[in-house]
mmCIF file of C-alpha atoms in Angstrom:
data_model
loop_
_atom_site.group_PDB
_atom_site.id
_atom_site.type_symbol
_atom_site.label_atom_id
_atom_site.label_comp_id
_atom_site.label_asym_id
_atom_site.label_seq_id
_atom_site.Cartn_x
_atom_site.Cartn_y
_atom_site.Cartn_z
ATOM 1 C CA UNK A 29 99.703 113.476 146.487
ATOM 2 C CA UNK A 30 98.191 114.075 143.188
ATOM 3 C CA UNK A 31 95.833 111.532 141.878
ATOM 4 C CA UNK A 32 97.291 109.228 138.937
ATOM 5 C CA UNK A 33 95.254 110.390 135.476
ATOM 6 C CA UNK A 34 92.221 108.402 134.598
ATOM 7 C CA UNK A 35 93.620 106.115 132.164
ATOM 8 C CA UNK A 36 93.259 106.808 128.371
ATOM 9 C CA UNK A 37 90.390 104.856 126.685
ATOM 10 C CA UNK A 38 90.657 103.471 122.503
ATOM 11 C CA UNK A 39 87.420 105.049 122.323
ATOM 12 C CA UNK A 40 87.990 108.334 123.586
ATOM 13 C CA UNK A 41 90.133 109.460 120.378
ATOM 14 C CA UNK A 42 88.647 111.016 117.619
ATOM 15 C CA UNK A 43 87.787 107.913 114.624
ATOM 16 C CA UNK A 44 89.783 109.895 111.866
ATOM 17 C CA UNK A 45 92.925 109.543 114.610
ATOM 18 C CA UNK A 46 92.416 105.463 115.711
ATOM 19 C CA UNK A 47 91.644 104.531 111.839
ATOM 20 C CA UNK A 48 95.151 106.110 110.986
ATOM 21 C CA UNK A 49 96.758 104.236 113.923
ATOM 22 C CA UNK A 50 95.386 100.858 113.191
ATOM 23 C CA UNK A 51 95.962 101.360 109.553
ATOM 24 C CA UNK A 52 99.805 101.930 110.361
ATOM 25 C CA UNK A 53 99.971 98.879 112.531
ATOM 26 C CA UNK A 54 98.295 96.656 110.139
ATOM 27 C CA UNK A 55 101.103 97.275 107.802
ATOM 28 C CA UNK A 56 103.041 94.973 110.414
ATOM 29 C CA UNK A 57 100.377 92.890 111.775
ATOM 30 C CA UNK A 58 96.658 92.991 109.799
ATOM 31 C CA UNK A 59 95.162 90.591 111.117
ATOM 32 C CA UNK A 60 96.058 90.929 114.639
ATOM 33 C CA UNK A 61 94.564 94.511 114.318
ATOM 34 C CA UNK A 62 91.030 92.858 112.455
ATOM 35 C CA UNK A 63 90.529 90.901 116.220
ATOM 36 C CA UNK A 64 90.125 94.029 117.210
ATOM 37 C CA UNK A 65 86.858 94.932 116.592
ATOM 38 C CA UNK A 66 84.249 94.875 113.868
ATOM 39 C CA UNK A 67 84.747 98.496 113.149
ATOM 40 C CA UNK A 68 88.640 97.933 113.502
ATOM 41 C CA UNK A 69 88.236 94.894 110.641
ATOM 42 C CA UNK A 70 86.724 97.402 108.219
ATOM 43 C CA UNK A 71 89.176 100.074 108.455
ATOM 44 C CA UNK A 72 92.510 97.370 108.500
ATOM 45 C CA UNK A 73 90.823 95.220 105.124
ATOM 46 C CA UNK A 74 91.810 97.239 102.620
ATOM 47 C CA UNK A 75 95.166 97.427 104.094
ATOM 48 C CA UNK A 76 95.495 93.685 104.795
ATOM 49 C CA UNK A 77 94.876 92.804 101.327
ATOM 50 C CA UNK A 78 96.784 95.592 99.301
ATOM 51 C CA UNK A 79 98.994 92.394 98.379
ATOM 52 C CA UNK A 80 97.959 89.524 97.798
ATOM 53 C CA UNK A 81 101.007 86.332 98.341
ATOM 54 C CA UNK A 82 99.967 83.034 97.278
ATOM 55 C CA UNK A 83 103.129 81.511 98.450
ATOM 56 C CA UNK A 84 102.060 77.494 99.634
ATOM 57 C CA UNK A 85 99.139 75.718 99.180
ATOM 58 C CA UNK A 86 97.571 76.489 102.851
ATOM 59 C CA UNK A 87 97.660 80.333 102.139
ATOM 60 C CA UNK A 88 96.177 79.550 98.713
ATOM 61 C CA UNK A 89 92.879 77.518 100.212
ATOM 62 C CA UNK A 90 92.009 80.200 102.314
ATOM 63 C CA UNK A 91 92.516 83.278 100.029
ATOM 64 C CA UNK A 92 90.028 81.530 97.450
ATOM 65 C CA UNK A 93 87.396 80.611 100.197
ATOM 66 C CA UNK A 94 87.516 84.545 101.338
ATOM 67 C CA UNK A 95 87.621 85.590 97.735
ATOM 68 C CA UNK A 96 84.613 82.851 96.789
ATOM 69 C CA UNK A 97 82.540 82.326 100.045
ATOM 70 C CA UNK A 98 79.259 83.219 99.165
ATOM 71 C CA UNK A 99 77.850 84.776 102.471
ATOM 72 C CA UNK A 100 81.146 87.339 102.428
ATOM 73 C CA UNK A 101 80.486 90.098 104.014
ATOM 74 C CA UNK A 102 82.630 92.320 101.696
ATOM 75 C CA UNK A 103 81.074 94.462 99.566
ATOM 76 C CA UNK A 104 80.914 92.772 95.701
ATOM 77 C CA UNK A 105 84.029 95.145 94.814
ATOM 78 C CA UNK A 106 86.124 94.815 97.475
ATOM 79 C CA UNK A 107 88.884 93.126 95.998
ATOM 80 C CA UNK A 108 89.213 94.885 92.921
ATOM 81 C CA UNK A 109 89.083 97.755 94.551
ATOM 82 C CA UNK A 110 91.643 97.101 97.699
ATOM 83 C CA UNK A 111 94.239 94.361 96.066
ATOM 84 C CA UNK A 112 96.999 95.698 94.155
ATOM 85 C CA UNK A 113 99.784 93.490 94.529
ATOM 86 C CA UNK A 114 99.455 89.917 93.308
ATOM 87 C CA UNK A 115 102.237 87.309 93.792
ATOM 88 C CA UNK A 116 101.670 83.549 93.243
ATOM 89 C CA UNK A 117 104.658 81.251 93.533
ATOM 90 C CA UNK A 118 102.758 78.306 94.507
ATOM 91 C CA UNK A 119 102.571 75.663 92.250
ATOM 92 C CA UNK A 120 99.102 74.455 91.926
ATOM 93 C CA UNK A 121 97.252 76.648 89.143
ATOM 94 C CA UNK A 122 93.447 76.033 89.903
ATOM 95 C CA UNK A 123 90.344 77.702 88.711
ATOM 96 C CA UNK A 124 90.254 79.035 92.441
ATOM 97 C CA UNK A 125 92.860 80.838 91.088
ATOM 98 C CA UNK A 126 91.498 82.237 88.303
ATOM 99 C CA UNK A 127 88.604 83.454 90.257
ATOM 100 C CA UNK A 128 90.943 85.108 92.607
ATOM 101 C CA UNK A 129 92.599 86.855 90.143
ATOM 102 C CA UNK A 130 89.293 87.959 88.221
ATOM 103 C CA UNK A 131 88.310 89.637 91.797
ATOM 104 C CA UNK A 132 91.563 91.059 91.561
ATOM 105 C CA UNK A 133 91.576 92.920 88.666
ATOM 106 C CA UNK A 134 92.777 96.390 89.154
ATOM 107 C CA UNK A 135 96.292 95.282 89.813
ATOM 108 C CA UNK A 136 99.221 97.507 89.523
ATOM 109 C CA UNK A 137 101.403 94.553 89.884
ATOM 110 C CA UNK A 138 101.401 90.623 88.990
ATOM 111 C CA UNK A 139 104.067 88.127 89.456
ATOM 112 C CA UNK A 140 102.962 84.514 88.732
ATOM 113 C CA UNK A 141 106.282 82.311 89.143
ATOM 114 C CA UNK A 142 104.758 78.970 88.487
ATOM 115 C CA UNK A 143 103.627 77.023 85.222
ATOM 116 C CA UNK A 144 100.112 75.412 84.644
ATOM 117 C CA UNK A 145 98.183 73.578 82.160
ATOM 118 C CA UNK A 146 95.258 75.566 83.098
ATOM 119 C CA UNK A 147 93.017 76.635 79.903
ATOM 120 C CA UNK A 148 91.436 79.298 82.128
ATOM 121 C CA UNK A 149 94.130 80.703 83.252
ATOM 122 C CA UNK A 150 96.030 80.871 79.802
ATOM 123 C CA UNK A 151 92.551 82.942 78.586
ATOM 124 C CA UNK A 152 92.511 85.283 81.354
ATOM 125 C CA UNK A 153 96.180 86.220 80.523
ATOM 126 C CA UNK A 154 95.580 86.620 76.803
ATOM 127 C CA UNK A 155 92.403 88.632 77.548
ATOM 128 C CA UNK A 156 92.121 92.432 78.115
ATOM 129 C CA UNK A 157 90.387 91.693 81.823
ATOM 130 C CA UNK A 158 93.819 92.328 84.008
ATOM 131 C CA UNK A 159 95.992 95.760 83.060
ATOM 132 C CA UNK A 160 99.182 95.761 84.859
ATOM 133 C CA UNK A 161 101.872 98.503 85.212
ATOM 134 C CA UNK A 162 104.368 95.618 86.960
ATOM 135 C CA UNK A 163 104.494 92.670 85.278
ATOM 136 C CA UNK A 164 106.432 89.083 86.265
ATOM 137 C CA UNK A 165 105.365 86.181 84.404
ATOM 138 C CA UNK A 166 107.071 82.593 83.287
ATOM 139 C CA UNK A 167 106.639 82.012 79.790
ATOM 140 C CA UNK A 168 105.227 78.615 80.653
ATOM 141 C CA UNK A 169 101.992 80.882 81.103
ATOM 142 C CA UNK A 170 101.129 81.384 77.685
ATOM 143 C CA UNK A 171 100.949 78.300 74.747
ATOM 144 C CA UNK A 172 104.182 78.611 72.809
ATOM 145 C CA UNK A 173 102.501 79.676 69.499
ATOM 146 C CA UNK A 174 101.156 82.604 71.587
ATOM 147 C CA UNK A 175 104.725 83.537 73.222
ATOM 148 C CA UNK A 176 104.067 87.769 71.885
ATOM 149 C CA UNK A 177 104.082 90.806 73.135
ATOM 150 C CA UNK A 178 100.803 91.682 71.221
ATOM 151 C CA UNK A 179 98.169 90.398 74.141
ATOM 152 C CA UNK A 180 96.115 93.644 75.810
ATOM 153 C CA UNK A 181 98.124 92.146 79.169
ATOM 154 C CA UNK A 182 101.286 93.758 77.704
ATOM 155 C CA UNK A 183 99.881 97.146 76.907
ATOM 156 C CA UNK A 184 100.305 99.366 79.662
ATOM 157 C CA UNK A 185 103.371 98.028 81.404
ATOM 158 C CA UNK A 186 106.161 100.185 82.551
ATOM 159 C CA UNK A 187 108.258 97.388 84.093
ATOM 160 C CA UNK A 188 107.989 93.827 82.560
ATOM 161 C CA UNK A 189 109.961 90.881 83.818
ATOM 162 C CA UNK A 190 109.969 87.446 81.780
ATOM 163 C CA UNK A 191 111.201 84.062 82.905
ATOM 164 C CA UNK A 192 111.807 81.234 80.781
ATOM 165 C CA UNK A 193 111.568 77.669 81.257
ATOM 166 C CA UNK A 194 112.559 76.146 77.924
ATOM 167 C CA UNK A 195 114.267 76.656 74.694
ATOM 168 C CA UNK A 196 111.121 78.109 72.950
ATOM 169 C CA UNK A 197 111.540 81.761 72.701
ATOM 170 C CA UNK A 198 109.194 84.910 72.506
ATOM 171 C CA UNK A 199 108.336 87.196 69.160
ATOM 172 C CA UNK A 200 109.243 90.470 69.855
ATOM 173 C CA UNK A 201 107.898 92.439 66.935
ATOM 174 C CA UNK A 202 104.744 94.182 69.133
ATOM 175 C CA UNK A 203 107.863 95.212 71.313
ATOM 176 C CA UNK A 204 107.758 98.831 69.492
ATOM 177 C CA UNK A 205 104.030 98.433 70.783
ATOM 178 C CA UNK A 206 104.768 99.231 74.186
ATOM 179 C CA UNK A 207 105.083 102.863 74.656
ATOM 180 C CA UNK A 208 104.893 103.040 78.422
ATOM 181 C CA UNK A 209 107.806 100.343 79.248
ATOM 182 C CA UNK A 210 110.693 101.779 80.747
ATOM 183 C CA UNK A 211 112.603 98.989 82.223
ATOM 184 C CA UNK A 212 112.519 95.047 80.800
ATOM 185 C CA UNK A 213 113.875 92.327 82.767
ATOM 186 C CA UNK A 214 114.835 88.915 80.225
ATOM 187 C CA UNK A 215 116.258 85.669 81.397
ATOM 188 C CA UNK A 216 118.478 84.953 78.885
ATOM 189 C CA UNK A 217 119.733 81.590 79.849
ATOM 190 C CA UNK A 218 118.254 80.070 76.797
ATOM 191 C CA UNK A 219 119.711 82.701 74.616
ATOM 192 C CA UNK A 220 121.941 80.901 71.835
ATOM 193 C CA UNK A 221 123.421 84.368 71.170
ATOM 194 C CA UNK A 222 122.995 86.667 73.719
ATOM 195 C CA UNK A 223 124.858 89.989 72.218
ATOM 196 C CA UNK A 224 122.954 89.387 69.223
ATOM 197 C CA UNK A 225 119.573 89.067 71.434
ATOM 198 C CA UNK A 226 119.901 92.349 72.581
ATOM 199 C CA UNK A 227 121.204 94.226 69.428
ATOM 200 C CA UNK A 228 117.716 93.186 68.765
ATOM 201 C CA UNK A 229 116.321 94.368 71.621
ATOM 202 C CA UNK A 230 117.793 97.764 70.670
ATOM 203 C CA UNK A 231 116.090 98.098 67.391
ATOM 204 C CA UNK A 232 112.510 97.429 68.671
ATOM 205 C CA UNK A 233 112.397 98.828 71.847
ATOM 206 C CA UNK A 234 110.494 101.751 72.546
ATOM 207 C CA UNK A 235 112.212 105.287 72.960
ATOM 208 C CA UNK A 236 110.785 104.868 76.682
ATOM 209 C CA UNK A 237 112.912 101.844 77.570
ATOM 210 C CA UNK A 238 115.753 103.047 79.874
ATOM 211 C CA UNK A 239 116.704 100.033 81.778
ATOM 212 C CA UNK A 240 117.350 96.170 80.476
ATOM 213 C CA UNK A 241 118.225 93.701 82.794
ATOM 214 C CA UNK A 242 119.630 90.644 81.676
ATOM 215 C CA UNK A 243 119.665 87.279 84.053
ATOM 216 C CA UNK A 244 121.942 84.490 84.200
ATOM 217 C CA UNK A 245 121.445 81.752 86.896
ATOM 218 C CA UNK A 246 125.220 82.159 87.858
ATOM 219 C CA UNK A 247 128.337 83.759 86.569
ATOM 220 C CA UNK A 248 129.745 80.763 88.209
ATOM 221 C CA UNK A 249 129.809 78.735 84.882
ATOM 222 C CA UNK A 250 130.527 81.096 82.705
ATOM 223 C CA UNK A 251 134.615 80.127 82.798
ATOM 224 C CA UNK A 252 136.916 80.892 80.666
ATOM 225 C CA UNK A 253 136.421 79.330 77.188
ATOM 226 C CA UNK A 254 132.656 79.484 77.487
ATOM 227 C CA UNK A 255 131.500 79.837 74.374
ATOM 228 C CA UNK A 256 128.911 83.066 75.815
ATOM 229 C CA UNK A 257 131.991 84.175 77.747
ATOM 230 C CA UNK A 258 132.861 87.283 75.282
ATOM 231 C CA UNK A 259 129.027 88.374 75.114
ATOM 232 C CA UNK A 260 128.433 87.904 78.550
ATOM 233 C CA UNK A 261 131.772 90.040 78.970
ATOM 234 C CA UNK A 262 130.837 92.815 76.780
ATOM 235 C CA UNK A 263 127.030 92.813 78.188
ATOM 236 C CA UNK A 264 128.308 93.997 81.891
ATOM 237 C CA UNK A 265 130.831 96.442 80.759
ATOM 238 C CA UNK A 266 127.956 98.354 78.788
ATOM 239 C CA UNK A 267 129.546 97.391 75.614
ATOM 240 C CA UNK A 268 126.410 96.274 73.383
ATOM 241 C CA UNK A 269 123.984 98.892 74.896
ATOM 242 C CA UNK A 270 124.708 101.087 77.300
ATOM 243 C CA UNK A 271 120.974 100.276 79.378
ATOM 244 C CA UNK A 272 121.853 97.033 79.810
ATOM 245 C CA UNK A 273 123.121 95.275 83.281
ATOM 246 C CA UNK A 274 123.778 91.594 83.700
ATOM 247 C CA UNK A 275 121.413 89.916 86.907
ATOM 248 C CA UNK A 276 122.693 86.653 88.511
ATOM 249 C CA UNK A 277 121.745 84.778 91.834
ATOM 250 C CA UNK A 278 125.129 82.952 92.540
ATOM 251 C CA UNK A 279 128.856 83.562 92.823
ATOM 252 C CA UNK A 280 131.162 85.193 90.248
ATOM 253 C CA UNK A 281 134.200 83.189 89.403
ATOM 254 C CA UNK A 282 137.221 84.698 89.377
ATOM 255 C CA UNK A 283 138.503 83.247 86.152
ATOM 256 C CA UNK A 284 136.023 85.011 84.222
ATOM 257 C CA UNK A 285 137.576 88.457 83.948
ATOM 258 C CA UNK A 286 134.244 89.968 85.282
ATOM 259 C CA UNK A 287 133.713 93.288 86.713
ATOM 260 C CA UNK A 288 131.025 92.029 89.236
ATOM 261 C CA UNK A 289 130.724 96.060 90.552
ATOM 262 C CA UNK A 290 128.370 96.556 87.183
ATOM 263 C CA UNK A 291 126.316 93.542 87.893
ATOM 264 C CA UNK A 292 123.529 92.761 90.332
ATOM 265 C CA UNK A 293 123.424 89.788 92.532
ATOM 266 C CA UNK A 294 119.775 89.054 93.470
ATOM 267 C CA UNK A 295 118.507 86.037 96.302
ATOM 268 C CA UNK A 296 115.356 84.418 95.471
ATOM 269 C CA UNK A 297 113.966 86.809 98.657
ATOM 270 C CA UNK A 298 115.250 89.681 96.909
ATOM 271 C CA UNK A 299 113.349 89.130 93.924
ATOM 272 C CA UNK A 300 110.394 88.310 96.214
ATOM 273 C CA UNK A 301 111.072 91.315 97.677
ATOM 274 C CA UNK A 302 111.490 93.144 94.203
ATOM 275 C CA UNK A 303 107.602 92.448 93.239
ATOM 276 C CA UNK A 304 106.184 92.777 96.892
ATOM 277 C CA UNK A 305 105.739 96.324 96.659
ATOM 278 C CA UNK A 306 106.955 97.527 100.023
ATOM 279 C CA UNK A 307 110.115 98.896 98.379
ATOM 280 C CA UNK A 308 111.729 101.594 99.833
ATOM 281 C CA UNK A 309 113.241 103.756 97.533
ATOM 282 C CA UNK A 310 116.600 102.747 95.863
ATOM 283 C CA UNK A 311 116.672 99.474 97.080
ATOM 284 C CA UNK A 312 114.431 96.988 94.703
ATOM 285 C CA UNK A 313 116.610 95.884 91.700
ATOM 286 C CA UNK A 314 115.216 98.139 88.878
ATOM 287 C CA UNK A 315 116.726 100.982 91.420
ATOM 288 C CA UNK A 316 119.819 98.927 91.647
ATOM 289 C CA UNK A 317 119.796 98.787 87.997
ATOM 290 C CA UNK A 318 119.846 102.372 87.374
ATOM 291 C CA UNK A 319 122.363 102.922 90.113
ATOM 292 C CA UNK A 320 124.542 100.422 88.087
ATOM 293 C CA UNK A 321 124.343 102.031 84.937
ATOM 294 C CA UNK A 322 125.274 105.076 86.208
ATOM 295 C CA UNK A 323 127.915 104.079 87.923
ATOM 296 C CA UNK A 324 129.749 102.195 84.864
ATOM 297 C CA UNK A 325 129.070 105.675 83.009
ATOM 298 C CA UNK A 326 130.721 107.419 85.552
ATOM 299 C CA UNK A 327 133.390 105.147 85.736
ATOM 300 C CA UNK A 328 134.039 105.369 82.001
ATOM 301 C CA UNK A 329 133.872 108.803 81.222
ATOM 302 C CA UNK A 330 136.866 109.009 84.499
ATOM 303 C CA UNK A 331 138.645 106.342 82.062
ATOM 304 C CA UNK A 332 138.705 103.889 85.582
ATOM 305 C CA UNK A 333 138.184 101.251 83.210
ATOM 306 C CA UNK A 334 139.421 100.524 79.828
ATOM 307 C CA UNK A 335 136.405 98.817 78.329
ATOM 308 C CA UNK A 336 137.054 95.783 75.932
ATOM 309 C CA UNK A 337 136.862 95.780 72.235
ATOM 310 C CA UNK A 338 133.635 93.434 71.251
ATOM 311 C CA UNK A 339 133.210 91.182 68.669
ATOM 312 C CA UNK A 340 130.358 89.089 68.973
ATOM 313 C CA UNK A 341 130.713 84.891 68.794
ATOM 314 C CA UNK A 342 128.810 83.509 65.754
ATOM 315 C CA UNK A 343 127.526 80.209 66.789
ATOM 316 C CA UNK A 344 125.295 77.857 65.176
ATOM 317 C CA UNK A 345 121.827 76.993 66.378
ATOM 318 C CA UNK A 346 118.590 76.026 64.833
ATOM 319 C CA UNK A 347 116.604 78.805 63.372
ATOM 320 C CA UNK A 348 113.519 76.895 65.739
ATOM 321 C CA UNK A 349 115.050 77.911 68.794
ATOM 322 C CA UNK A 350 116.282 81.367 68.037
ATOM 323 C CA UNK A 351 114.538 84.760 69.075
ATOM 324 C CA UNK A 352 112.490 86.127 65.902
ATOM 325 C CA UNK A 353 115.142 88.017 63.951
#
């Protein structure tokens, strides 16, 4: 009988070959694969913190001690070099924080889903320090005389996503400013007059933009005699510009004469997943976008659907709490 082979040892395999292993498992399980060894720990790192999720306080305490501890055996540029996904959706704004984030600064992509009082942290936004290409951000994050497009934050983007959490709305003028943006995601729940919001839009936008994506928290109130109803309406059937598709996270109701095929329904751990990087293609909701808007085209141009006449509602609100016009 033949003798059984010798068994195969980790360290018999050429380095190049184990570091690509380990650094294809630590996409599942980093840190398991840092226990590993030292040599292991250096090669799974950079992996480990490509992205960065601040998601409850717990996970927050020890990021910042790793990011701050002085005898860190990291070299000084580790972070800004390595992290390039940043997500923070817990709701304690420190200046741990903004020390994390100052590590951080090569990002390709920052969501920050939580409001703060933080002076720091409102500085380090309106400061040229952090260059995104992805950007998620509630407008809670700036002071609301500063709610504009103009800060160096802004300038690079390709995909921007902004969340409000109050009537006060954002000055769009540096809009034009942003040559690079291709798709802009607006919660518009606070619009008085959505329709006319992005007729705006429209006018300002750079020749780049290709994709607007408009959220609602559900279509589930807008019933019939909304006052929104029409714009909403007109919106998802690609009436008022052709780029745009409606976003909601809730049911549609079937008194509202909606064509839910040309809108996206999103979970909260979709949009999670939306900003987490680890997309795979056609899947994330600016793909889902596209795929929409192509789709109504198509639909169109086959005369499937016989799109609605718009008027837009007139409705009186406060100059204070309308988008700059």
């Amino acid at each position: 009988m033949d003798a059984l082979p010798a068994p195969y040892l980790f360290a018999e395999l050429p380095e190049d070959l184990g570091r690509i292993i380990f650094e294809l498992v630590a996409e599942h399980d980093g840190p398991s694969c840092a226990l590993v060894s030292k040599g292991v720990k250096l090669w799974v790192e950079p992996v480990i913190y490509r992205t960065v999720a601040l998601s409850n306080a717990k996970t927050a305490k020890l990021f910042y001690r790793t990011v701050r501890d002085p005898v860190c055996t990291k070299p000084p540029d580790f972070f800004a070099l390595h992290a390039k996904v940043f997500i923070i959706t817990c709701t304690q704004v420190t200046e741990d924080t903004v020390a994390a984030l100052q590590a951080c600064r090569n990002l390709n992509t920052l969501a920050i889903w939580t409001s703060t009082q933080n002076i720091a942290m409102r500085s380090l936004l309106s400061s040229s320090l952090l260059s995104p290409r992805h950007l998620s951000i509630v407008a809670e994050m700036f002071y609301r005389h500063e709610r504009h497009l103009a800060h160096p934050i802004f300038r690079n983007l390709t995909h921007l996503d902004i969340v409000w959490d109050d009537e006060k709305q954002w000055d769009l003028d540096a809009l034009p400013q942003l040559e690079f943006l291709t798709h802009l995601s607006l919660d518009i729940r606070f619009s008085p007059r959505p329709a006319q919001l992005i007729k705006r839009i429209a006018s300002l936008s750079p020749a780049s933009l290709r994709v607007l994506v408009l959220w609602i928290v559900s279509f589930h109130e807008f019933c019939d005699g909304h006052v929104h109803l029409a714009d909403i309406k007109a919106i998802c059937e690609g009436e008022v510009d052709p780029r745009a598709v409606i976003a909601y996270s809730g049911k549609i109701r079937a008194d509202t004469g909606m064509h839910p095929e040309y809108a996206i329904m999103r979970s909260y751990e979709d949009m999670l997943y939306d900003w987490s990087g680890e997309q795979t293609f056609g899947n994330d909701l600016w793909a889902l976008a596209e795929e929409k808007i192509e789709a109504r085209r198509c639909l169109k141009e086959k005369g499937a659907v016989t799109p609605i006449p718009f008027t837009a509602q007139v409705v009186e609100t406060r100059p204070d709490v309308l988008w700059s016009t």
